[in-house]
Amino acid sequence: MNLPLRCSAGFEKSEFEKVQCKINVKEGAGCPGYIWGESELVKLTVKPATERHLGRQRILIHKNHRGTANRFDVIRVHHGQKSTDVVVIGQRDEEKNVVRLDLDDRKALGIEETGKTYELSIEQLGWIGRYWWYIRARDPAIYLPARIALLSLGLGALGVALGFASLFS
């Protein structure tokens, strides 16, 4: 199934609207800032996140409102011109039309008051966008292992390069 792929990183609105290309989701193509699939525009009541999800860049949203994103997928949420990347956590059926966000994510989206209904656009990030989120996450439990893994990958590549260099010297 081919889905439209759009890039939101580094483009002004007029340029953002012009960027269109196609990918096959099964091939796993993507880049930082690229989004898989179409955005889903929903009207939901915004409430504060529960205590165990505070400061962890998580969104509690019902499965009916998150498109193809599964639990623990990384999505981009837009409100007007502002956006933030968060991890999806499920929401109970009795709060089907409620989305729960922590203070930092509400500020990033420009949402001042909780308990009001807002129009949000939800898009799933591609695989590179997901890894990019891990590296720049605010939670040290997420970004430290990701940055150590990236450093290890770099040192491994350096070791391979030095190994090949020693073979030819």
Backbone as JSON Lines, residues from 0, in Angstrom:
{"i":0,"aa":"M","n":[0.84,-1.17,0.0],"ca":[0.0,0.0,0.0],"c":[0.89,1.24,0.0]}
{"i":1,"aa":"N","n":[0.7,2.12,-0.94],"ca":[1.48,3.35,-1.0],"c":[0.74,4.46,-0.26]}
{"i":2,"aa":"L","n":[1.47,5.16,0.58],"ca":[0.91,6.27,1.33],"c":[1.7,7.52,1.03]}
{"i":3,"aa":"P","n":[1.08,8.7,1.04],"ca":[1.84,9.93,0.81],"c":[2.82,10.17,1.96]}
{"i":4,"aa":"L","n":[3.98,10.67,1.61],"ca":[5.01,10.96,2.6],"c":[5.28,12.46,2.53]}
{"i":5,"aa":"R","n":[5.26,13.13,3.7],"ca":[5.49,14.56,3.72],"c":[6.6,14.89,4.68]}
{"i":6,"aa":"C","n":[7.35,15.92,4.36],"ca":[8.42,16.35,5.25],"c":[8.03,17.68,5.88]}
{"i":7,"aa":"S","n":[8.14,17.74,7.21],"ca":[7.8,18.99,7.89],"c":[9.03,19.67,8.46]}
{"i":8,"aa":"A","n":[10.2,19.06,8.34],"ca":[11.41,19.62,8.94],"c":[12.01,20.69,8.03]}
{"i":9,"aa":"G","n":[12.14,21.88,8.54],"ca":[12.86,22.94,7.85],"c":[12.12,23.6,6.71]}
{"i":10,"aa":"F","n":[10.82,23.43,6.6],"ca":[10.08,24.05,5.51],"c":[9.1,25.07,6.06]}
{"i":11,"aa":"E","n":[8.98,26.17,5.35],"ca":[7.93,27.13,5.66],"c":[6.61,26.54,5.19]}
{"i":12,"aa":"K","n":[5.49,27.13,5.58],"ca":[4.2,26.54,5.25],"c":[4.0,26.39,3.76]}
{"i":13,"aa":"S","n":[4.37,27.41,2.97],"ca":[4.16,27.3,1.53],"c":[5.0,26.17,0.94]}
{"i":14,"aa":"E","n":[6.24,26.01,1.39],"ca":[7.08,24.93,0.91],"c":[6.58,23.59,1.43]}
{"i":15,"aa":"F","n":[6.11,23.58,2.67],"ca":[5.6,22.36,3.29],"c":[4.46,21.78,2.46]}
{"i":16,"aa":"E","n":[3.59,22.65,1.98],"ca":[2.44,22.19,1.2],"c":[2.87,21.64,-0.16]}
{"i":17,"aa":"K","n":[4.01,22.08,-0.69],"ca":[4.48,21.64,-2.0],"c":[5.16,20.27,-1.96]}
{"i":18,"aa":"V","n":[5.71,19.9,-0.79],"ca":[6.5,18.67,-0.7],"c":[5.55,17.48,-0.7]}
{"i":19,"aa":"Q","n":[5.6,16.68,-1.74],"ca":[4.8,15.47,-1.84],"c":[5.63,14.39,-2.52]}
{"i":20,"aa":"C","n":[5.64,13.2,-1.98],"ca":[6.27,12.07,-2.63],"c":[5.62,10.81,-2.1]}
{"i":21,"aa":"K","n":[5.89,9.69,-2.71],"ca":[5.25,8.43,-2.31],"c":[6.31,7.45,-1.83]}
{"i":22,"aa":"I","n":[5.93,6.59,-0.89],"ca":[6.79,5.5,-0.47],"c":[5.95,4.25,-0.28]}
{"i":23,"aa":"N","n":[6.6,3.13,-0.28],"ca":[5.95,1.88,0.08],"c":[6.29,1.63,1.53]}
{"i":24,"aa":"V","n":[5.28,1.59,2.4],"ca":[5.49,1.48,3.84],"c":[6.28,0.21,4.18]}
{"i":25,"aa":"K","n":[6.08,-0.88,3.44],"ca":[6.77,-2.13,3.73],"c":[8.27,-2.04,3.5]}
{"i":26,"aa":"E","n":[8.7,-1.1,2.65],"ca":[10.14,-0.94,2.4],"c":[10.83,-0.22,3.54]}
{"i":27,"aa":"G","n":[10.11,0.51,4.35],"ca":[10.68,1.16,5.52],"c":[11.51,2.39,5.21]}
{"i":28,"aa":"A","n":[11.19,3.12,4.15],"ca":[11.93,4.35,3.84],"c":[11.47,5.47,4.75]}
{"i":29,"aa":"G","n":[12.28,6.48,4.91],"ca":[11.92,7.63,5.73],"c":[13.14,8.46,6.03]}
{"i":30,"aa":"C","n":[12.95,9.62,6.64],"ca":[14.07,10.45,7.05],"c":[13.62,11.29,8.22]}
{"i":31,"aa":"P","n":[14.53,11.95,8.95],"ca":[14.11,12.76,10.09],"c":[13.08,13.79,9.66]}
{"i":32,"aa":"G","n":[12.01,13.87,10.4],"ca":[10.96,14.82,10.08],"c":[9.94,14.29,9.12]}
{"i":33,"aa":"Y","n":[10.22,13.18,8.45],"ca":[9.25,12.63,7.51],"c":[8.16,11.89,8.26]}
{"i":34,"aa":"I","n":[7.0,11.92,7.7],"ca":[5.8,11.35,8.31],"c":[5.26,10.26,7.4]}
{"i":35,"aa":"W","n":[4.8,9.17,7.97],"ca":[4.19,8.09,7.21],"c":[2.7,8.3,7.18]}
{"i":36,"aa":"G","n":[2.09,8.15,6.03],"ca":[0.64,8.19,5.93],"c":[0.1,9.6,5.98]}
{"i":37,"aa":"E","n":[-1.21,9.65,5.99],"ca":[-1.89,10.94,6.01],"c":[-2.18,11.34,7.45]}
{"i":38,"aa":"S","n":[-2.31,12.64,7.65],"ca":[-2.62,13.1,9.0],"c":[-4.1,12.88,9.27]}
{"i":39,"aa":"E","n":[-4.4,12.65,10.52],"ca":[-5.78,12.49,10.94],"c":[-6.12,13.68,11.81]}
{"i":40,"aa":"L","n":[-7.14,14.45,11.42],"ca":[-7.56,15.63,12.16],"c":[-8.69,15.23,13.11]}
{"i":41,"aa":"V","n":[-8.48,15.44,14.39],"ca":[-9.46,15.05,15.39],"c":[-9.72,16.19,16.37]}
{"i":42,"aa":"K","n":[-10.93,16.23,16.91],"ca":[-11.27,17.19,17.96],"c":[-11.36,16.41,19.26]}
{"i":43,"aa":"L","n":[-10.46,16.72,20.19],"ca":[-10.39,16.0,21.45],"c":[-10.26,16.97,22.61]}
{"i":44,"aa":"T","n":[-10.75,16.56,23.75],"ca":[-10.6,17.33,24.98],"c":[-9.22,17.04,25.57]}
{"i":45,"aa":"V","n":[-8.45,18.08,25.8],"ca":[-7.08,17.92,26.32],"c":[-7.12,18.0,27.85]}
{"i":46,"aa":"K","n":[-6.52,16.98,28.45],"ca":[-6.41,16.92,29.91],"c":[-4.95,16.64,30.27]}
{"i":47,"aa":"P","n":[-4.56,16.93,31.53],"ca":[-3.18,16.64,31.95],"c":[-2.92,15.13,31.96]}
{"i":48,"aa":"A","n":[-1.67,14.76,31.72],"ca":[-1.28,13.36,31.75],"c":[-1.37,12.84,33.18]}
{"i":49,"aa":"T","n":[-1.56,11.55,33.29],"ca":[-1.56,10.94,34.62],"c":[-0.14,11.0,35.19]}
{"i":50,"aa":"E","n":[-0.02,10.87,36.48],"ca":[1.26,11.08,37.17],"c":[2.39,10.2,36.62]}
{"i":51,"aa":"R","n":[2.11,8.95,36.31],"ca":[3.18,8.05,35.86],"c":[3.69,8.37,34.46]}
{"i":52,"aa":"H","n":[2.98,9.22,33.72],"ca":[3.4,9.58,32.37],"c":[3.95,11.0,32.27]}
{"i":53,"aa":"L","n":[4.04,11.71,33.38],"ca":[4.52,13.1,33.38],"c":[5.99,13.17,32.98]}
{"i":54,"aa":"G","n":[6.33,14.1,32.11],"ca":[7.72,14.34,31.71],"c":[8.32,13.26,30.84]}
{"i":55,"aa":"R","n":[7.52,12.37,30.28],"ca":[8.06,11.24,29.51],"c":[7.74,11.35,28.03]}
{"i":56,"aa":"Q","n":[7.2,12.49,27.59],"ca":[6.84,12.73,26.19],"c":[5.89,11.65,25.68]}
{"i":57,"aa":"R","n":[4.83,11.41,26.42],"ca":[3.83,10.41,26.06],"c":[2.49,11.08,25.86]}
{"i":58,"aa":"I","n":[1.71,10.51,24.95],"ca":[0.35,10.95,24.72],"c":[-0.57,9.78,24.99]}
{"i":59,"aa":"L","n":[-1.57,10.01,25.82],"ca":[-2.58,8.98,26.07],"c":[-3.76,9.31,25.18]}
{"i":60,"aa":"I","n":[-3.97,8.46,24.17],"ca":[-5.0,8.71,23.18],"c":[-5.66,7.39,22.8]}
{"i":61,"aa":"H","n":[-6.96,7.42,22.6],"ca":[-7.72,6.21,22.27],"c":[-7.34,5.71,20.88]}
{"i":62,"aa":"K","n":[-7.38,4.4,20.68],"ca":[-6.97,3.79,19.41],"c":[-7.79,4.28,18.22]}
{"i":63,"aa":"N","n":[-9.01,4.75,18.44],"ca":[-9.85,5.24,17.34],"c":[-9.35,6.57,16.76]}
{"i":64,"aa":"H","n":[-8.5,7.27,17.49],"ca":[-8.07,8.61,17.07],"c":[-6.6,8.7,16.67]}
{"i":65,"aa":"R","n":[-5.91,7.58,16.58],"ca":[-4.47,7.66,16.29],"c":[-4.08,7.02,14.97]}
{"i":66,"aa":"G","n":[-5.02,6.8,14.09],"ca":[-4.72,6.25,12.77],"c":[-4.11,4.87,12.86]}
{"i":67,"aa":"T","n":[-2.98,4.68,12.17],"ca":[-2.32,3.37,12.14],"c":[-1.29,3.2,13.24]}
{"i":68,"aa":"A","n":[-1.11,4.21,14.06],"ca":[-0.09,4.14,15.12],"c":[-0.51,3.15,16.2]}
{"i":69,"aa":"N","n":[0.4,2.3,16.58],"ca":[0.18,1.33,17.66],"c":[0.76,1.87,18.95]}
{"i":70,"aa":"R","n":[0.52,1.14,20.02],"ca":[1.08,1.5,21.32],"c":[2.61,1.55,21.21]}
{"i":71,"aa":"F","n":[3.22,2.56,21.76],"ca":[4.65,2.84,21.79],"c":[5.23,3.28,20.44]}
{"i":72,"aa":"D","n":[4.4,3.56,19.44],"ca":[4.88,4.19,18.21],"c":[5.11,5.67,18.5]}
{"i":73,"aa":"V","n":[5.98,6.3,17.72],"ca":[6.23,7.73,17.88],"c":[5.4,8.46,16.83]}
{"i":74,"aa":"I","n":[4.65,9.46,17.28],"ca":[3.8,10.24,16.38],"c":[4.11,11.72,16.53]}
{"i":75,"aa":"R","n":[3.71,12.48,15.52],"ca":[3.82,13.95,15.58],"c":[2.41,14.5,15.72]}
{"i":76,"aa":"V","n":[2.2,15.33,16.74],"ca":[0.91,15.96,16.98],"c":[1.03,17.43,16.63]}
{"i":77,"aa":"H","n":[0.1,17.92,15.81],"ca":[0.07,19.33,15.4],"c":[-1.16,20.0,16.02]}
{"i":78,"aa":"H","n":[-0.96,21.24,16.43],"ca":[-2.07,22.11,16.81],"c":[-1.74,23.46,16.2]}
{"i":79,"aa":"G","n":[-2.47,23.83,15.17],"ca":[-2.15,25.05,14.43],"c":[-0.8,24.88,13.74]}
{"i":80,"aa":"Q","n":[0.11,25.83,13.96],"ca":[1.44,25.79,13.35],"c":[2.46,25.09,14.24]}
{"i":81,"aa":"K","n":[2.09,24.69,15.43],"ca":[3.03,24.09,16.38],"c":[2.88,22.57,16.37]}
{"i":82,"aa":"S","n":[3.99,21.88,16.69],"ca":[3.93,20.42,16.74],"c":[4.91,19.9,17.78]}
{"i":83,"aa":"T","n":[4.69,18.66,18.18],"ca":[5.58,17.96,19.1],"c":[5.53,16.48,18.78]}
{"i":84,"aa":"D","n":[6.64,15.78,19.02],"ca":[6.71,14.34,18.81],"c":[6.56,13.64,20.16]}
{"i":85,"aa":"V","n":[5.69,12.65,20.2],"ca":[5.38,11.94,21.44],"c":[5.21,10.45,21.17]}
{"i":86,"aa":"V","n":[5.26,9.66,22.23],"ca":[5.03,8.22,22.15],"c":[3.58,7.94,22.5]}
{"i":87,"aa":"V","n":[2.96,7.05,21.74],"ca":[1.55,6.71,21.93],"c":[1.39,5.72,23.09]}
{"i":88,"aa":"I","n":[0.48,6.05,23.97],"ca":[0.03,5.14,25.02],"c":[-1.48,5.07,24.88]}
{"i":89,"aa":"G","n":[-2.06,3.92,25.13],"ca":[-3.51,3.75,24.98],"c":[-4.31,4.54,26.0]}
{"i":90,"aa":"Q","n":[-5.58,4.69,25.7],"ca":[-6.52,5.41,26.56],"c":[-7.73,4.52,26.8]}
{"i":91,"aa":"R","n":[-8.29,4.57,27.98],"ca":[-9.46,3.76,28.32],"c":[-10.67,4.16,27.48]}
{"i":92,"aa":"D","n":[-11.6,3.22,27.3],"ca":[-12.8,3.48,26.5],"c":[-13.67,4.58,27.08]}
{"i":93,"aa":"E","n":[-13.7,4.71,28.4],"ca":[-14.54,5.76,28.99],"c":[-13.98,7.16,28.74]}
{"i":94,"aa":"E","n":[-12.74,7.26,28.3],"ca":[-12.15,8.55,27.94],"c":[-11.81,8.56,26.45]}
{"i":95,"aa":"K","n":[-12.74,8.08,25.65],"ca":[-12.52,7.92,24.21],"c":[-12.21,9.25,23.5]}
{"i":96,"aa":"N","n":[-12.84,10.33,23.93],"ca":[-12.66,11.63,23.28],"c":[-11.76,12.56,24.08]}
{"i":97,"aa":"V","n":[-10.87,11.96,24.88],"ca":[-9.93,12.72,25.71],"c":[-8.51,12.36,25.29]}
{"i":98,"aa":"V","n":[-7.66,13.35,25.23],"ca":[-6.23,13.12,25.02],"c":[-5.51,13.68,26.24]}
{"i":99,"aa":"R","n":[-4.55,12.94,26.74],"ca":[-3.81,13.38,27.92],"c":[-2.36,13.67,27.52]}
{"i":100,"aa":"L","n":[-1.92,14.89,27.83],"ca":[-0.57,15.35,27.52],"c":[0.03,15.99,28.76]}
{"i":101,"aa":"D","n":[1.35,15.88,28.91],"ca":[1.99,16.55,30.04],"c":[2.18,18.03,29.71]}
{"i":102,"aa":"L","n":[2.62,18.78,30.7],"ca":[2.74,20.24,30.58],"c":[3.69,20.65,29.45]}
{"i":103,"aa":"D","n":[4.85,19.99,29.33],"ca":[5.82,20.35,28.3],"c":[5.24,20.2,26.9]}
{"i":104,"aa":"D","n":[4.52,19.11,26.67],"ca":[3.94,18.88,25.35],"c":[2.78,19.83,25.08]}
{"i":105,"aa":"R","n":[2.0,20.15,26.1],"ca":[0.93,21.13,25.91],"c":[1.51,22.5,25.58]}
{"i":106,"aa":"K","n":[2.61,22.87,26.24],"ca":[3.27,24.15,25.94],"c":[3.82,24.15,24.52]}
{"i":107,"aa":"A","n":[4.42,23.03,24.1],"ca":[4.97,22.93,22.74],"c":[3.88,23.09,21.69]}
{"i":108,"aa":"L","n":[2.67,22.67,22.01],"ca":[1.55,22.78,21.08],"c":[0.8,24.11,21.23]}
{"i":109,"aa":"G","n":[1.16,24.9,22.22],"ca":[0.48,26.17,22.44],"c":[-0.89,26.01,23.09]}
{"i":110,"aa":"I","n":[-1.09,24.93,23.81],"ca":[-2.36,24.68,24.49],"c":[-2.25,25.2,25.91]}
{"i":111,"aa":"E","n":[-3.03,26.23,26.2],"ca":[-2.94,26.91,27.49],"c":[-3.81,26.25,28.56]}
{"i":112,"aa":"E","n":[-5.04,25.91,28.2],"ca":[-5.99,25.42,29.19],"c":[-6.32,23.96,28.97]}
{"i":113,"aa":"T","n":[-6.46,23.21,30.05],"ca":[-6.91,21.83,29.95],"c":[-8.41,21.8,30.16]}
{"i":114,"aa":"G","n":[-9.04,20.74,29.72],"ca":[-10.49,20.61,29.84],"c":[-11.24,21.18,28.66]}
{"i":115,"aa":"K","n":[-10.55,21.81,27.73],"ca":[-11.18,22.36,26.53],"c":[-10.94,21.42,25.35]}
{"i":116,"aa":"T","n":[-11.78,21.54,24.34],"ca":[-11.65,20.74,23.14],"c":[-10.8,21.48,22.12]}
{"i":117,"aa":"Y","n":[-9.81,20.79,21.57],"ca":[-8.9,21.37,20.58],"c":[-8.87,20.48,19.34]}
{"i":118,"aa":"E","n":[-8.55,21.09,18.21],"ca":[-8.4,20.35,16.97],"c":[-6.92,19.98,16.81]}
{"i":119,"aa":"L","n":[-6.64,18.68,16.77],"ca":[-5.27,18.19,16.68],"c":[-5.12,17.35,15.42]}
{"i":120,"aa":"S","n":[-3.94,17.43,14.83],"ca":[-3.61,16.6,13.69],"c":[-2.54,15.6,14.14]}
{"i":121,"aa":"I","n":[-2.75,14.32,13.82],"ca":[-1.87,13.27,14.31],"c":[-1.29,12.52,13.12]}
{"i":122,"aa":"E","n":[0.06,12.4,13.09],"ca":[0.75,11.72,12.0],"c":[1.81,10.78,12.59]}
{"i":123,"aa":"Q","n":[1.97,9.63,11.99],"ca":[2.95,8.66,12.47],"c":[4.31,8.94,11.83]}
{"i":124,"aa":"L","n":[5.37,8.9,12.65],"ca":[6.72,9.13,12.14],"c":[7.26,7.87,11.47]}
{"i":125,"aa":"G","n":[8.13,8.06,10.48],"ca":[8.82,6.95,9.83],"c":[9.93,6.42,10.72]}
{"i":126,"aa":"W","n":[10.63,5.4,10.25],"ca":[11.61,4.73,11.12],"c":[12.79,5.62,11.47]}
{"i":127,"aa":"I","n":[13.26,6.44,10.56],"ca":[14.38,7.33,10.9],"c":[13.91,8.46,11.82]}
{"i":128,"aa":"G","n":[12.72,8.95,11.57],"ca":[12.14,9.95,12.47],"c":[11.99,9.42,13.88]}
{"i":129,"aa":"R","n":[11.66,8.14,14.0],"ca":[11.53,7.49,15.31],"c":[12.89,7.45,16.02]}
{"i":130,"aa":"Y","n":[13.94,7.04,15.29],"ca":[15.27,7.01,15.9],"c":[15.75,8.43,16.26]}
{"i":131,"aa":"W","n":[15.42,9.37,15.41],"ca":[15.77,10.76,15.68],"c":[15.11,11.22,16.98]}
{"i":132,"aa":"W","n":[13.86,10.81,17.21],"ca":[13.16,11.16,18.44],"c":[13.89,10.57,19.65]}
{"i":133,"aa":"Y","n":[14.33,9.31,19.56],"ca":[15.04,8.69,20.68],"c":[16.29,9.49,21.05]}
{"i":134,"aa":"I","n":[17.01,9.99,20.09],"ca":[18.26,10.72,20.33],"c":[17.99,12.08,20.97]}
{"i":135,"aa":"R","n":[16.89,12.73,20.6],"ca":[16.63,14.08,21.12],"c":[15.5,14.14,22.14]}
{"i":136,"aa":"A","n":[15.1,13.01,22.7],"ca":[14.05,12.97,23.73],"c":[14.51,13.75,24.97]}
{"i":137,"aa":"R","n":[13.56,14.24,25.74],"ca":[13.88,14.99,26.97],"c":[14.14,14.08,28.16]}
{"i":138,"aa":"D","n":[13.63,12.86,28.14],"ca":[13.75,11.93,29.25],"c":[15.13,11.25,29.22]}
{"i":139,"aa":"P","n":[15.96,11.42,30.26],"ca":[17.29,10.8,30.26],"c":[17.25,9.27,30.15]}
{"i":140,"aa":"A","n":[16.18,8.64,30.61],"ca":[16.06,7.19,30.48],"c":[15.92,6.76,29.03]}
{"i":141,"aa":"I","n":[15.56,7.69,28.16],"ca":[15.42,7.39,26.73],"c":[16.64,7.87,25.95]}
{"i":142,"aa":"Y","n":[17.05,9.13,26.16],"ca":[18.11,9.65,25.3],"c":[19.51,9.14,25.65]}
{"i":143,"aa":"L","n":[19.78,8.83,26.91],"ca":[21.12,8.34,27.26],"c":[21.46,7.02,26.58]}
{"i":144,"aa":"P","n":[20.61,5.98,26.65],"ca":[20.94,4.74,25.94],"c":[21.03,4.93,24.42]}
{"i":145,"aa":"A","n":[20.17,5.8,23.88],"ca":[20.19,6.04,22.43],"c":[21.5,6.72,22.02]}
{"i":146,"aa":"R","n":[21.94,7.69,22.8],"ca":[23.18,8.39,22.47],"c":[24.4,7.5,22.68]}
{"i":147,"aa":"I","n":[24.38,6.65,23.7],"ca":[25.48,5.7,23.91],"c":[25.54,4.7,22.75]}
{"i":148,"aa":"A","n":[24.38,4.25,22.28],"ca":[24.33,3.33,21.13],"c":[24.88,4.01,19.88]}
{"i":149,"aa":"L","n":[24.54,5.29,19.68],"ca":[25.04,6.03,18.53],"c":[26.56,6.2,18.62]}
{"i":150,"aa":"L","n":[27.07,6.5,19.8],"ca":[28.51,6.61,20.02],"c":[29.19,5.27,19.75]}
{"i":151,"aa":"S","n":[28.6,4.18,20.23],"ca":[29.16,2.84,19.99],"c":[29.2,2.51,18.51]}
{"i":152,"aa":"L","n":[28.16,2.88,17.8],"ca":[28.12,2.66,16.36],"c":[29.24,3.44,15.67]}
{"i":153,"aa":"G","n":[29.43,4.68,16.07],"ca":[30.51,5.5,15.51],"c":[31.89,4.93,15.81]}
{"i":154,"aa":"L","n":[32.1,4.5,17.05],"ca":[33.39,3.91,17.42],"c":[33.62,2.57,16.69]}
{"i":155,"aa":"G","n":[32.56,1.81,16.49],"ca":[32.68,0.56,15.73],"c":[33.06,0.82,14.29]}
{"i":156,"aa":"A","n":[32.44,1.84,13.68],"ca":[32.79,2.21,12.31],"c":[34.23,2.7,12.22]}
{"i":157,"aa":"L","n":[34.67,3.46,13.22],"ca":[36.05,3.91,13.26],"c":[37.0,2.72,13.38]}
{"i":158,"aa":"G","n":[36.66,1.74,14.22],"ca":[37.48,0.53,14.36],"c":[37.59,-0.24,13.06]}
{"i":159,"aa":"V","n":[36.5,-0.37,12.34],"ca":[36.52,-1.06,11.04],"c":[37.4,-0.3,10.05]}
{"i":160,"aa":"A","n":[37.26,1.03,10.02],"ca":[38.08,1.85,9.12],"c":[39.56,1.73,9.45]}
{"i":161,"aa":"L","n":[39.9,1.76,10.74],"ca":[41.3,1.63,11.13],"c":[41.83,0.22,10.82]}
{"i":162,"aa":"G","n":[40.97,-0.79,10.95],"ca":[41.35,-2.15,10.62],"c":[41.68,-2.29,9.14]}
{"i":163,"aa":"F","n":[40.85,-1.72,8.28],"ca":[41.12,-1.75,6.85],"c":[42.36,-0.94,6.5]}
{"i":164,"aa":"A","n":[42.55,0.19,7.18],"ca":[43.71,1.04,6.92],"c":[45.0,0.3,7.27]}
{"i":165,"aa":"S","n":[44.99,-0.5,8.35],"ca":[46.19,-1.23,8.74],"c":[46.51,-2.37,7.77]}
{"i":166,"aa":"L","n":[45.51,-2.89,7.09],"ca":[45.74,-3.95,6.1],"c":[46.49,-3.43,4.88]}
{"i":167,"aa":"F","n":[46.29,-2.18,4.55],"ca":[46.89,-1.62,3.33],"c":[48.08,-0.74,3.6]}
{"i":168,"aa":"S","n":[48.6,-0.72,4.82],"ca":[49.77,0.12,5.09],"c":[51.01,-0.7,5.29]}
